Tab-separated table of C-alpha atoms in Angstrom:
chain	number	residue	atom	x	y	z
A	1	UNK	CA	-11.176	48.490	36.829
A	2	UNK	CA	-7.933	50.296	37.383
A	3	UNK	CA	-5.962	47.472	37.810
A	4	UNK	CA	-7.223	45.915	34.026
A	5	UNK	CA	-6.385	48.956	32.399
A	6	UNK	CA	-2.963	48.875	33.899
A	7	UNK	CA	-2.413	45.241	33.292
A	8	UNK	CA	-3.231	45.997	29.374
A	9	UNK	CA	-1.312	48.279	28.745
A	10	UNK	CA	1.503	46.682	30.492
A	11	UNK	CA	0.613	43.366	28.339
A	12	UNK	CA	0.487	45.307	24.960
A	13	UNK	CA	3.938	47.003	25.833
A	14	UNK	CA	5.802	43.829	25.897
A	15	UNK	CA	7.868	42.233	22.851
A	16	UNK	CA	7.922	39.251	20.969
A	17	UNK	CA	9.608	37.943	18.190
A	18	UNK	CA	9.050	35.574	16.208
A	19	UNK	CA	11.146	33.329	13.545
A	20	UNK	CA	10.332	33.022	10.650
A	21	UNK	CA	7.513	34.193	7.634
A	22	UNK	CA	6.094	31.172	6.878
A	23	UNK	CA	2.251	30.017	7.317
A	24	UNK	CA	2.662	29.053	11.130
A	25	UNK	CA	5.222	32.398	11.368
A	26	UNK	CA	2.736	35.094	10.046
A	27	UNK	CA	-0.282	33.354	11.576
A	28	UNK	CA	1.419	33.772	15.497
A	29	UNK	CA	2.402	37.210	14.697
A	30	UNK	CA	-1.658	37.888	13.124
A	31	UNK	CA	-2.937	36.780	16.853
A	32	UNK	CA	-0.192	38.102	18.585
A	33	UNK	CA	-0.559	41.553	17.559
A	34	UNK	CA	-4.714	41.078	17.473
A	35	UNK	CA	-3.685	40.677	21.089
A	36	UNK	CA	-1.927	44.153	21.377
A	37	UNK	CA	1.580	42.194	21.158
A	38	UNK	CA	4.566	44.044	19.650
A	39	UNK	CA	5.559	41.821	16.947
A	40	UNK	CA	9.025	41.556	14.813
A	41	UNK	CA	8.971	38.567	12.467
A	42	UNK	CA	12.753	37.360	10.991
A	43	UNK	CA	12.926	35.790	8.070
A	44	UNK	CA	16.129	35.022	6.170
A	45	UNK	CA	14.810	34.318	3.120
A	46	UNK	CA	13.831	37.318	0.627
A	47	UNK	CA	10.323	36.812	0.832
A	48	UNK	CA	7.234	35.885	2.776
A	49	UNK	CA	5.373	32.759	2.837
A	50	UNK	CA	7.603	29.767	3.468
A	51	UNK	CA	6.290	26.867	1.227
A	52	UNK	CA	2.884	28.889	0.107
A	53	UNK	CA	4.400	29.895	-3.664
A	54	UNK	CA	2.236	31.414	-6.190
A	55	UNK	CA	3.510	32.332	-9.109
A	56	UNK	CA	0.958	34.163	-12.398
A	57	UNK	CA	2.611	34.696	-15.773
A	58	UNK	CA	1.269	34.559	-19.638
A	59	UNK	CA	-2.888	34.290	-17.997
A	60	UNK	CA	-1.763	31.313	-15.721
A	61	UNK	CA	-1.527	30.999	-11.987
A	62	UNK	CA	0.199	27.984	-10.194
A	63	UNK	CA	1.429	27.414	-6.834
A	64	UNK	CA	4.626	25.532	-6.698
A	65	UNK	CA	3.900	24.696	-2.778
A	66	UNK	CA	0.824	23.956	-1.372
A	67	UNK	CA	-1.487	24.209	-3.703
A	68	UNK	CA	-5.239	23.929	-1.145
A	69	UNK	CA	-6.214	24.019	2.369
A	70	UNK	CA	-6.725	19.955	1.963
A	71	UNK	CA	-8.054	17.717	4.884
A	72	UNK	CA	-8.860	14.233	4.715
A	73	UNK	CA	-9.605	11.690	7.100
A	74	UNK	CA	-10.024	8.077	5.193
A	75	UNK	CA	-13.785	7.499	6.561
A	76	UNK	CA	-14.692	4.932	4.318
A	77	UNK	CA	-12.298	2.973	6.005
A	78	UNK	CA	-13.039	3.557	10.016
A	79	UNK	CA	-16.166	1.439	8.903
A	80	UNK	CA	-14.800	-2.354	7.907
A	81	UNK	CA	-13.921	-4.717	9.921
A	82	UNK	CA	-10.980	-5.053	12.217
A	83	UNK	CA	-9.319	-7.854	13.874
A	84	UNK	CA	-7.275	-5.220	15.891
A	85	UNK	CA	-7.516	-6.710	19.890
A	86	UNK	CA	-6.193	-4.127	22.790
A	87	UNK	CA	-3.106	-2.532	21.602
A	88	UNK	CA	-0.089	-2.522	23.011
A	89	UNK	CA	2.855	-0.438	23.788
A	90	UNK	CA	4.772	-1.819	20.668
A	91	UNK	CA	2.601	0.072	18.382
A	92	UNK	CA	3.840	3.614	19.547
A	93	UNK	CA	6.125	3.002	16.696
A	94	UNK	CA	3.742	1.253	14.302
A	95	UNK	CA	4.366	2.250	10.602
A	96	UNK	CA	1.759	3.516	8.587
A	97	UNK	CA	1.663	0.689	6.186
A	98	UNK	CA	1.754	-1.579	9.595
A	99	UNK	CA	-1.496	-0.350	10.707
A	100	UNK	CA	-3.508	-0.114	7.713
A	101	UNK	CA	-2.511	-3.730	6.884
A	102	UNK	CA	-3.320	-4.519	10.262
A	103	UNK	CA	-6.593	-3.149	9.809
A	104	UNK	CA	-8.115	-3.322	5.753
A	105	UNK	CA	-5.149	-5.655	4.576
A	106	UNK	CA	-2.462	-5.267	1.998
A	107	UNK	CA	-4.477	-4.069	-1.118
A	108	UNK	CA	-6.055	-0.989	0.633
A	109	UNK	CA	-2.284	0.065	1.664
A	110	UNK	CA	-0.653	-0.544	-1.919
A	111	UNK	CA	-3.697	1.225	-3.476
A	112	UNK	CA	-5.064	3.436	-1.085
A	113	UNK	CA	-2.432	4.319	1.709
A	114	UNK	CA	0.640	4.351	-0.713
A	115	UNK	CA	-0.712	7.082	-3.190
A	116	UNK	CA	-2.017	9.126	-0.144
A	117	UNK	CA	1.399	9.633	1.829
A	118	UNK	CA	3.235	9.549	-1.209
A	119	UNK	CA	0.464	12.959	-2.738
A	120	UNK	CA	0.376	14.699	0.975
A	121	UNK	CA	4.047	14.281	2.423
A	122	UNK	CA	6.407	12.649	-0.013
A	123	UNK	CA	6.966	9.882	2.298
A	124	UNK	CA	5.958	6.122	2.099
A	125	UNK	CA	3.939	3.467	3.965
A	126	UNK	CA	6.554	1.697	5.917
A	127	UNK	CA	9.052	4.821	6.704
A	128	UNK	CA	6.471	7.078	8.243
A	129	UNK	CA	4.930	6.904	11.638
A	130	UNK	CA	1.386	6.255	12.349
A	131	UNK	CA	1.262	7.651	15.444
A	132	UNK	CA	2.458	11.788	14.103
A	133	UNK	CA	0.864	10.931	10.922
A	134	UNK	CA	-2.235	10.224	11.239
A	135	UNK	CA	-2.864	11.102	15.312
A	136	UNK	CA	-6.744	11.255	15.158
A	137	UNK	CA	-7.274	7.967	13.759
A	138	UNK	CA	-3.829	6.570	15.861
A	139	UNK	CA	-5.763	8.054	19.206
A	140	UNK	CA	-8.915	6.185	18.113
A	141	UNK	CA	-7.263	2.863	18.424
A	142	UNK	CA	-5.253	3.548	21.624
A	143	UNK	CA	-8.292	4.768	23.445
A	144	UNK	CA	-10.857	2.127	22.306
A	145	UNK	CA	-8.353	-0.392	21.319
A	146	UNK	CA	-10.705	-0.258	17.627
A	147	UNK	CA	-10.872	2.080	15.207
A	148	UNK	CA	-14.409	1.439	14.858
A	149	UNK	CA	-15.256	1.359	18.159
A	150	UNK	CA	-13.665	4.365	18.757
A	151	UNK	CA	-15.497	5.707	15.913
A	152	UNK	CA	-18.476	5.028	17.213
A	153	UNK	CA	-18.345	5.975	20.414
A	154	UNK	CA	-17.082	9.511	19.069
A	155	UNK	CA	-19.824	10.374	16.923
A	156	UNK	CA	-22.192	9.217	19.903
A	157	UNK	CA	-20.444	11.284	22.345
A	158	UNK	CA	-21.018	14.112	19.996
A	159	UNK	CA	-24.286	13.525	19.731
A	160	UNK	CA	-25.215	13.202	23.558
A	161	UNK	CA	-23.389	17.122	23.805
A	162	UNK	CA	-25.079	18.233	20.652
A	163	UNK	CA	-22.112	19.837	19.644
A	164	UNK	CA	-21.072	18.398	16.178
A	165	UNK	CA	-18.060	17.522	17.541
A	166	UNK	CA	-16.215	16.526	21.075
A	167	UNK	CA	-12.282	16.453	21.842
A	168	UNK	CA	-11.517	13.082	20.598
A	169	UNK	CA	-14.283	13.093	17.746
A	170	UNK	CA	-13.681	12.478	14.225
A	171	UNK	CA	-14.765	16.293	13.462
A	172	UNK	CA	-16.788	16.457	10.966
A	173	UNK	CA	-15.671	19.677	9.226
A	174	UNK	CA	-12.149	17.468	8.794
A	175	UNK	CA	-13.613	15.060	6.966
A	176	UNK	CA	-12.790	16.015	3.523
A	177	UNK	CA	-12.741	19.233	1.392
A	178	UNK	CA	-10.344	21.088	-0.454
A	179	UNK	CA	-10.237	24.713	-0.979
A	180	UNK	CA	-7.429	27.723	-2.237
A	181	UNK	CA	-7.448	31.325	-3.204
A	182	UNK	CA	-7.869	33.907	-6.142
A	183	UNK	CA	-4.657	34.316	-7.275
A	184	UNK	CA	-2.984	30.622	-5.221
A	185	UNK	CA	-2.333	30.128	-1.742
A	186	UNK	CA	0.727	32.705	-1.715
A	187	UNK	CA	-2.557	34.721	-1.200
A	188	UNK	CA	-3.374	33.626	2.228
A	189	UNK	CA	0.261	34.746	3.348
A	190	UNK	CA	0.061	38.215	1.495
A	191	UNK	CA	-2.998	39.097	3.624
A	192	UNK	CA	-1.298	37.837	6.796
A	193	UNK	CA	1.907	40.184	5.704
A	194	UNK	CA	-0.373	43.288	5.084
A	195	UNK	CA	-0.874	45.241	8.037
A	196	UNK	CA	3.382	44.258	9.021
A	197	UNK	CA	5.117	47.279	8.917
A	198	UNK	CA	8.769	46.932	7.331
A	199	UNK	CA	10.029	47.262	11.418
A	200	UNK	CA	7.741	44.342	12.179
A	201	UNK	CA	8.203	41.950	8.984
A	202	UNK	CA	12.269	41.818	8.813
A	203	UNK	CA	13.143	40.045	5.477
A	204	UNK	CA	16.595	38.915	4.895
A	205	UNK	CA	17.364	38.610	8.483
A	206	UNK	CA	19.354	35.352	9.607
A	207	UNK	CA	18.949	34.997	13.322
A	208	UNK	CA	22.196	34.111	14.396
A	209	UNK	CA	22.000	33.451	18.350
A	210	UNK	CA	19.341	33.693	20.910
A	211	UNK	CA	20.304	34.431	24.422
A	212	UNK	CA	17.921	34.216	27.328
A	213	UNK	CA	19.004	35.431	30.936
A	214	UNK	CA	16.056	35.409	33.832
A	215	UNK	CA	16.572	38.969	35.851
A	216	UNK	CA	16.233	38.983	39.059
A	217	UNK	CA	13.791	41.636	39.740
A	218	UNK	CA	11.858	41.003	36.436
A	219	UNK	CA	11.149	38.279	34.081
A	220	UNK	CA	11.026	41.055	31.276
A	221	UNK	CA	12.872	41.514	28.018
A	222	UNK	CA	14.809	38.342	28.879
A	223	UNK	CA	15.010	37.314	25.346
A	224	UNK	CA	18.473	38.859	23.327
A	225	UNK	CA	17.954	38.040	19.363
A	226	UNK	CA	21.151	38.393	16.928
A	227	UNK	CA	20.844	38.762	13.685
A	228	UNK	CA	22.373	39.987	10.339
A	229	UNK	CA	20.753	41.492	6.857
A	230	UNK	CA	22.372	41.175	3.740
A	231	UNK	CA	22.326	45.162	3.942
A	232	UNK	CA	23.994	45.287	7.194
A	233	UNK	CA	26.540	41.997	7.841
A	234	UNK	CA	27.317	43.109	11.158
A	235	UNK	CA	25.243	41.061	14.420
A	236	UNK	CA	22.327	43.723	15.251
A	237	UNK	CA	20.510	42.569	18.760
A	238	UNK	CA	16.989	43.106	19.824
A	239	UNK	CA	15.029	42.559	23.047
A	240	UNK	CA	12.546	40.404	23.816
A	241	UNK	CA	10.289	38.822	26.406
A	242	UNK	CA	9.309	35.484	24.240
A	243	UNK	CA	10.214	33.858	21.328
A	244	UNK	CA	7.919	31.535	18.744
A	245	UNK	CA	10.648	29.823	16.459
A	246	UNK	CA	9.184	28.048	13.738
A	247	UNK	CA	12.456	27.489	11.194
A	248	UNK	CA	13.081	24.395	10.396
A	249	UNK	CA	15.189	21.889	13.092
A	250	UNK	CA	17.571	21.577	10.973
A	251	UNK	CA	18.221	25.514	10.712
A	252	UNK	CA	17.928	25.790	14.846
A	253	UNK	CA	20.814	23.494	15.620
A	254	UNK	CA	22.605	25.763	13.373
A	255	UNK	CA	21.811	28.763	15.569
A	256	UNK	CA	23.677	29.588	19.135
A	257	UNK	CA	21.572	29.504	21.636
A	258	UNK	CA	22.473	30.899	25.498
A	259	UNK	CA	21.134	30.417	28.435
A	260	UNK	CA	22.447	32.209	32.078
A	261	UNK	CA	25.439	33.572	29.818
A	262	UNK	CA	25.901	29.857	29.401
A	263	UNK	CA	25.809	27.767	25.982
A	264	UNK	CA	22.735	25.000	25.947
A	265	UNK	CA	24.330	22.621	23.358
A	266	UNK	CA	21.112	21.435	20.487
A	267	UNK	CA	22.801	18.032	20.334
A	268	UNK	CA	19.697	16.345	21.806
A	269	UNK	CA	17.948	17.069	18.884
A	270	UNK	CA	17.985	13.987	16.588
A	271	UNK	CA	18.597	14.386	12.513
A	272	UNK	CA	15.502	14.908	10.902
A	273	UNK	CA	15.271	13.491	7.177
A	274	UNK	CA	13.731	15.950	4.464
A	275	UNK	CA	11.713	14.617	1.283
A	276	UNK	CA	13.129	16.412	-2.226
A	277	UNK	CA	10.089	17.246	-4.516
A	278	UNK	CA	10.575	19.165	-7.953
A	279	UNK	CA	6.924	20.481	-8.723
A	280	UNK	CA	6.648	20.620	-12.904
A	281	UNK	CA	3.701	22.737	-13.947
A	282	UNK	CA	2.305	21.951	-17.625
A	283	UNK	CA	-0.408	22.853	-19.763
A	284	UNK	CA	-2.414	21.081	-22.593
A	285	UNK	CA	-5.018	22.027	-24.960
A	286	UNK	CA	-8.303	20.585	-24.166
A	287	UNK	CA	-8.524	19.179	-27.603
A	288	UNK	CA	-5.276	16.983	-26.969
A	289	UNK	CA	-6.221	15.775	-23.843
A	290	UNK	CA	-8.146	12.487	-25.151
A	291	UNK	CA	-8.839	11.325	-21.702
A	292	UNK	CA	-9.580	14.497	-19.581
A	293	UNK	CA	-10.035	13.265	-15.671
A	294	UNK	CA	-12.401	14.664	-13.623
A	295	UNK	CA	-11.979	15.875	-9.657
A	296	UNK	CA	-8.499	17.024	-7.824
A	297	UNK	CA	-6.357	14.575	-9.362
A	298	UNK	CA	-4.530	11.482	-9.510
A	299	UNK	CA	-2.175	10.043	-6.787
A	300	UNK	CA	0.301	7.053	-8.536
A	301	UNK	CA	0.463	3.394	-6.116
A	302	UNK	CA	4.253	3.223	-5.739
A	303	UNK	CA	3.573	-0.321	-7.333
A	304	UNK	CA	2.970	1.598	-10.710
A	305	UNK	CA	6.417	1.837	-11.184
A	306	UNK	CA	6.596	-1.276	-12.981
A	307	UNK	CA	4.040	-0.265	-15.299
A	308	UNK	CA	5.918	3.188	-16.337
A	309	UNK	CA	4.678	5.545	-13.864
A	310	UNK	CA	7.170	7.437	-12.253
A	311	UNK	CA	5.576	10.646	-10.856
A	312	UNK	CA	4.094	10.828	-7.355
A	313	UNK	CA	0.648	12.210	-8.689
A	314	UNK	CA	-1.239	14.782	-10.362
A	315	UNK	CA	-3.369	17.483	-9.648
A	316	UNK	CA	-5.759	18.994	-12.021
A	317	UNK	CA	-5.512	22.813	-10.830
A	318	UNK	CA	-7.463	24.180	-13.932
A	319	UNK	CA	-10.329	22.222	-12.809
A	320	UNK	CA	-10.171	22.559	-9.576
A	321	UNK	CA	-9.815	26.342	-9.958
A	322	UNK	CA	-10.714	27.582	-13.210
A	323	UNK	CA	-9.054	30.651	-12.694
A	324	UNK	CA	-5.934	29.032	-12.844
A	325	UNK	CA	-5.436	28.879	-16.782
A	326	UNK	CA	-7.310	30.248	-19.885
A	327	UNK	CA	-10.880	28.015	-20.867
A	328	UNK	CA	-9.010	26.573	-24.138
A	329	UNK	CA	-6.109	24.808	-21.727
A	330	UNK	CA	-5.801	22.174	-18.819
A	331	UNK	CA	-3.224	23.027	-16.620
A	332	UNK	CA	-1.720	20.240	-14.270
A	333	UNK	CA	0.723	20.300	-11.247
A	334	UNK	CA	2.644	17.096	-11.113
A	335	UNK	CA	4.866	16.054	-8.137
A	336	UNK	CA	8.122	14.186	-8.526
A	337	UNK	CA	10.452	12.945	-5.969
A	338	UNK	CA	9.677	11.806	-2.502
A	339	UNK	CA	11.337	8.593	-0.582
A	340	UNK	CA	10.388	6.629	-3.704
A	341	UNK	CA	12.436	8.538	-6.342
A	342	UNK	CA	14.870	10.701	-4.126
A	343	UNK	CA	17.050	10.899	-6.835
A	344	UNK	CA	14.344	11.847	-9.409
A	345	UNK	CA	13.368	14.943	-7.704
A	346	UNK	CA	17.335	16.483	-8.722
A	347	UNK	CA	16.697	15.109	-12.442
A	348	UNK	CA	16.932	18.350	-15.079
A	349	UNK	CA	14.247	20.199	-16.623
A	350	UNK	CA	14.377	18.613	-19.757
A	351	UNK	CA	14.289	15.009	-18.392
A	352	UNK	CA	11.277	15.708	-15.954
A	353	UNK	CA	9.443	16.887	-18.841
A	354	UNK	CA	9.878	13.798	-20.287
A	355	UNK	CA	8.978	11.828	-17.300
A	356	UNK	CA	5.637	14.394	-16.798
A	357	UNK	CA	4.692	14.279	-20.439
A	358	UNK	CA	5.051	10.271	-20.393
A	359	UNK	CA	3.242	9.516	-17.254
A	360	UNK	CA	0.000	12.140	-18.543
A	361	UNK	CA	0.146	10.500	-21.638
A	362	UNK	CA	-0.626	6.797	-20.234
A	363	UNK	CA	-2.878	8.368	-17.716
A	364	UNK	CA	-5.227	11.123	-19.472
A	365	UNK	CA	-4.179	10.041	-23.072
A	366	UNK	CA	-2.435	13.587	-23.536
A	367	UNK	CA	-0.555	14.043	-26.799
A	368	UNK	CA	2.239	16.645	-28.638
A	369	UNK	CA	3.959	18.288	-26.218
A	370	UNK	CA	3.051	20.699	-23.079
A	371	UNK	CA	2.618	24.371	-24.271
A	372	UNK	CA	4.032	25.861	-21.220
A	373	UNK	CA	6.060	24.123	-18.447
A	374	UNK	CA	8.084	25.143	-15.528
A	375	UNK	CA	9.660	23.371	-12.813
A	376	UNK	CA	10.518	24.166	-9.046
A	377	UNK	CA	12.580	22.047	-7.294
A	378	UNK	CA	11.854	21.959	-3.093
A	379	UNK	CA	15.324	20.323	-1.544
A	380	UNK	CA	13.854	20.007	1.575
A	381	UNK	CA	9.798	19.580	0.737
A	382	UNK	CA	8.716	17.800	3.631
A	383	UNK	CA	10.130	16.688	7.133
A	384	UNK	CA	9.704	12.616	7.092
A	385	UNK	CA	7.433	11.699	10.271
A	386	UNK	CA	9.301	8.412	10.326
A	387	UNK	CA	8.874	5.640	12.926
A	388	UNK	CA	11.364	7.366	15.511
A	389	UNK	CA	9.748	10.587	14.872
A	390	UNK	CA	8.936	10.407	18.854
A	391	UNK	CA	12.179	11.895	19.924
A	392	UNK	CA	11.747	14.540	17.725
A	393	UNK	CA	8.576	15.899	18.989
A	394	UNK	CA	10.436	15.075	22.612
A	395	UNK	CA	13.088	17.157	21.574
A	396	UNK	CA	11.134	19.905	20.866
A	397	UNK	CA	9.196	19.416	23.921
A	398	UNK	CA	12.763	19.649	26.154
A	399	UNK	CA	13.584	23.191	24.692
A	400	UNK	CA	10.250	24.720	25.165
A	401	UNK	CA	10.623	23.136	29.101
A	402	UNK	CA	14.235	24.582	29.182
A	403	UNK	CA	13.979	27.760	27.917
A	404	UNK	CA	11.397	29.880	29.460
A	405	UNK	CA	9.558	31.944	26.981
A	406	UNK	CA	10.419	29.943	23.586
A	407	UNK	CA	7.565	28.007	22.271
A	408	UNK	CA	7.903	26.015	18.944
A	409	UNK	CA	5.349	25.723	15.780
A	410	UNK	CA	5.363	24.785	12.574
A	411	UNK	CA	5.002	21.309	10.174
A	412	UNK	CA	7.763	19.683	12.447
A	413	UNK	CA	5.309	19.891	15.130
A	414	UNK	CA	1.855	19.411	14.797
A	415	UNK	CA	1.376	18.171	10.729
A	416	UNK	CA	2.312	18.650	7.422
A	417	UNK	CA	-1.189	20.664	6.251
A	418	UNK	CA	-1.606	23.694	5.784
A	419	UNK	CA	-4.065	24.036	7.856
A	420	UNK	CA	-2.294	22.451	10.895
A	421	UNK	CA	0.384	24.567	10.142
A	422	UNK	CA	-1.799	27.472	10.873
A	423	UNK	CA	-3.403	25.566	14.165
A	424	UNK	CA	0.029	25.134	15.444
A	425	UNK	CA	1.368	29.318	14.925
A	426	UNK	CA	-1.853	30.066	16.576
A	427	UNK	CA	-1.497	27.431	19.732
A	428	UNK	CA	2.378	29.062	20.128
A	429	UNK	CA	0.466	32.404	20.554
A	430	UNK	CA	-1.767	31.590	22.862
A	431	UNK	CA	1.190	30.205	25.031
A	432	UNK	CA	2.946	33.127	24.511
A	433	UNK	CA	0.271	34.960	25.450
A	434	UNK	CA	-0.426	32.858	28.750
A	435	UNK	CA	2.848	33.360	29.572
A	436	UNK	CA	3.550	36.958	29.052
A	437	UNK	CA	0.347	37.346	31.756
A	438	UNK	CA	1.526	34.715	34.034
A	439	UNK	CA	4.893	36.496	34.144
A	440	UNK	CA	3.404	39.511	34.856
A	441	UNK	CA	1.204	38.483	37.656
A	442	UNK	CA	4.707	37.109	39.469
A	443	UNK	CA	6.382	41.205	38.533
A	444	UNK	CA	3.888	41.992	41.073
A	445	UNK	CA	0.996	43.747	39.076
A	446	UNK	CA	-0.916	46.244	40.931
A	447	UNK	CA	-4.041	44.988	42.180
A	448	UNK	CA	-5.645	47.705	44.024
């Protein structure tokens, strides 16, 4: 009994940080500290949140991120018939596009498949990868060598455990569903920030190296953070015993990391392409909407192009959430960029309007002009899970092997959701977690 209480308090007494406020950020730190952890989250940027946004002004609230917690997996379509025999090693790097064809044919991927990864990560059919994009129905396929079969045998396996749901089931609470927040999803983040003292949430604070040097005597504190505030320029360094970075790759190689006093050079991490996506916000009122849609939205087949449509899609957030804008007006969230229109994405203001307004018009039969409108413009939306994506997650793989005591989480990891953004902050944790208590057991904790 002794022993436990000495252990906890041991445990609770040891230091973590963590980089960076965003969803997978503030969710490690929220089990961390549940955990007794000391926390101290970085963030460079001026705020909390990452990509959750919301923004309310004149009785309207948008979010110019994510906009729900969103999951879909495309049932209807584990159900027709496949020609797909044993698969092979080739399709590790199957495209998306690749595999649906394979499966439903051409139509359901120009009409189904297009829209989808065009609406959820800005990519397209034939750049991303099957395999990190869509993992539970990929793992299906590789472990059955059918999607149906696989299927099948998932939802009977769940049913011999009467659990609802086994490892490799299609789960059914990830079927489909959409939910957000009073006030947007910036919400979510907000409550996550609450209880972080201004010692524990450090805004403005660029991590600038990372050192890590194993003691001999102690595998404590052997994590040295840099870092500089736009208060303070000058490097300020912290302690630590583990680290959970979840900035973007692209922002790590730009950080120094040491190892034994010695650099450990980030050059086997490959380039990772980002998706633009400007996010134009516009209202209507009802009585000049002639063809008001209902559900979540609309998603735009990349084939619609020749037929005028240039956005990626639509969402209808006022009827989706009514609190979002005043009963008299429809307010809509339109997306515009992606691998199809890179270029697009940078276009001004005034032309996206243009492009919004026209596309709503041939869709919902909208006329005049928008009453309100504003536009955000996300340079780097969405890392592209394309075909080589692979080395990437191998990459990430190598420095949480090298570096004892830094895990990795966030959307270049383990999805693009929201909610698998969340999953992957709280899987670091428990890592960190495993390790701060393996570490300790090796220090030579009492045990009588």
């Amino acid at each position: 009994m002794a022993s436990t209480k000495i252990q906890d308090k041991q445990t609770s007494a040891k230091r973590v940080a963590v980089v960076g406020a965003g969803v997978s950020g503030l969710a490690a730190a929220y089990k961390l500290r549940s955990h007794g952890l000391n926390v101290s989250v970085f963030e460079a940027e001026g705020r909390a949140g990452g990509k959750l946004r919301s923004v309310s002004r004149e009785g309207l609230i948008w979010d110019e991120g994510a906009n729900t917690m969103f999951q879909v997996i495309l049932e209807p379509f584990l159900w027709k018939k496949s020609d797909a025999s044993k698969v092979s090693d080739a399709y590790n790097q199957e495209s998306v596009g690749r595999f649906f064809q394979r499966h439903f044919g051409q139509e359901v991927v120009d009409y189904l498949i297009d829209p989808f990864v065009a609406g959820t990560s800005a990519g397209d059919p034939q750049s991303l990868s099957m395999r990190h994009s869509f993992p539970e129905i990929w793992d299906l396929e590789q472990r059955f060598g059918s999607i149906i079969v696989g299927a099948l045998k998932s939802k009977l396996s769940a049913k011999r455990e009467n659990s609802g749901e086994t490892k490799s089931s299609v789960k059914k609470n990830a079927l489909r569903g959409s939910f957000s927040f009073q006030g947007g999803m910036q919400t979510l983040t907000d409550m996550l920030c609450k209880d972080l003292s201004k010692d524990e949430l450090k805004l403005k604070s660029k991590i600038l190296s990372l050192s890590y040097s194993h003691g001999e005597k102690s595998t404590l504190e052997n994590w040295s953070l840099s870092h500089a505030s736009d208060r303070d320029k000058r490097s300020q360094g912290s302690s630590f015993d583990a680290v959970i970075m979840t900035a973007p790759l692209c922002n790590v190689k730009e950080m120094k990391i040491m190892k034994g006093g010695k650099p450990f050079p980030l050059n086997f991490i490959p380039e990772v392409s980002y998706m633009p996506v400007s996010v134009i916000i516009t209202t209507f009122k009802k009585e000049n909407v002639k063809r008001p849609l209902e559900g979540f939205g609309v998603l735009v087949p990349s084939n619609e192009q020749q037929n005028g449509l240039k956005t990626l899609g639509t969402l209808f957030s006022s009827i989706m959430f009514p609190d979002r804008a005043p009963d008299n007006l429809y307010l809509y969230t339109t997306f515009v960029g992606g691998r199809r229109n890179k270029e697009l994405a940078k276009a001004s203001t005034d032309e996206l309007k243009q492009i919004v307004t026209s596309d709503l018009r041939q869709l919902m039969g909208v006329e005049g002009e928008p009453t309100f409108l504003n536009h955000f413009y996300w340079s780097k939306a969405f890392p592209l899970y394309g075909r080589n994506y692979a080395s990437v997650v191998e990459a990430i793989e190598k420095m949480e092997r090298d570096l004892p005591g830094f895990f990795y989480a966030g959307n270049h990891k383990a999805g693009l959701s929201v909610g698998k953004a969340i999953a992957s902050g709280c899987k670091a944790a428990d890592l960190v977690i495993s390790y701060l208590e393996s570490s300790h057991q090796k220090d030579g904790s009492p045990s009588k």
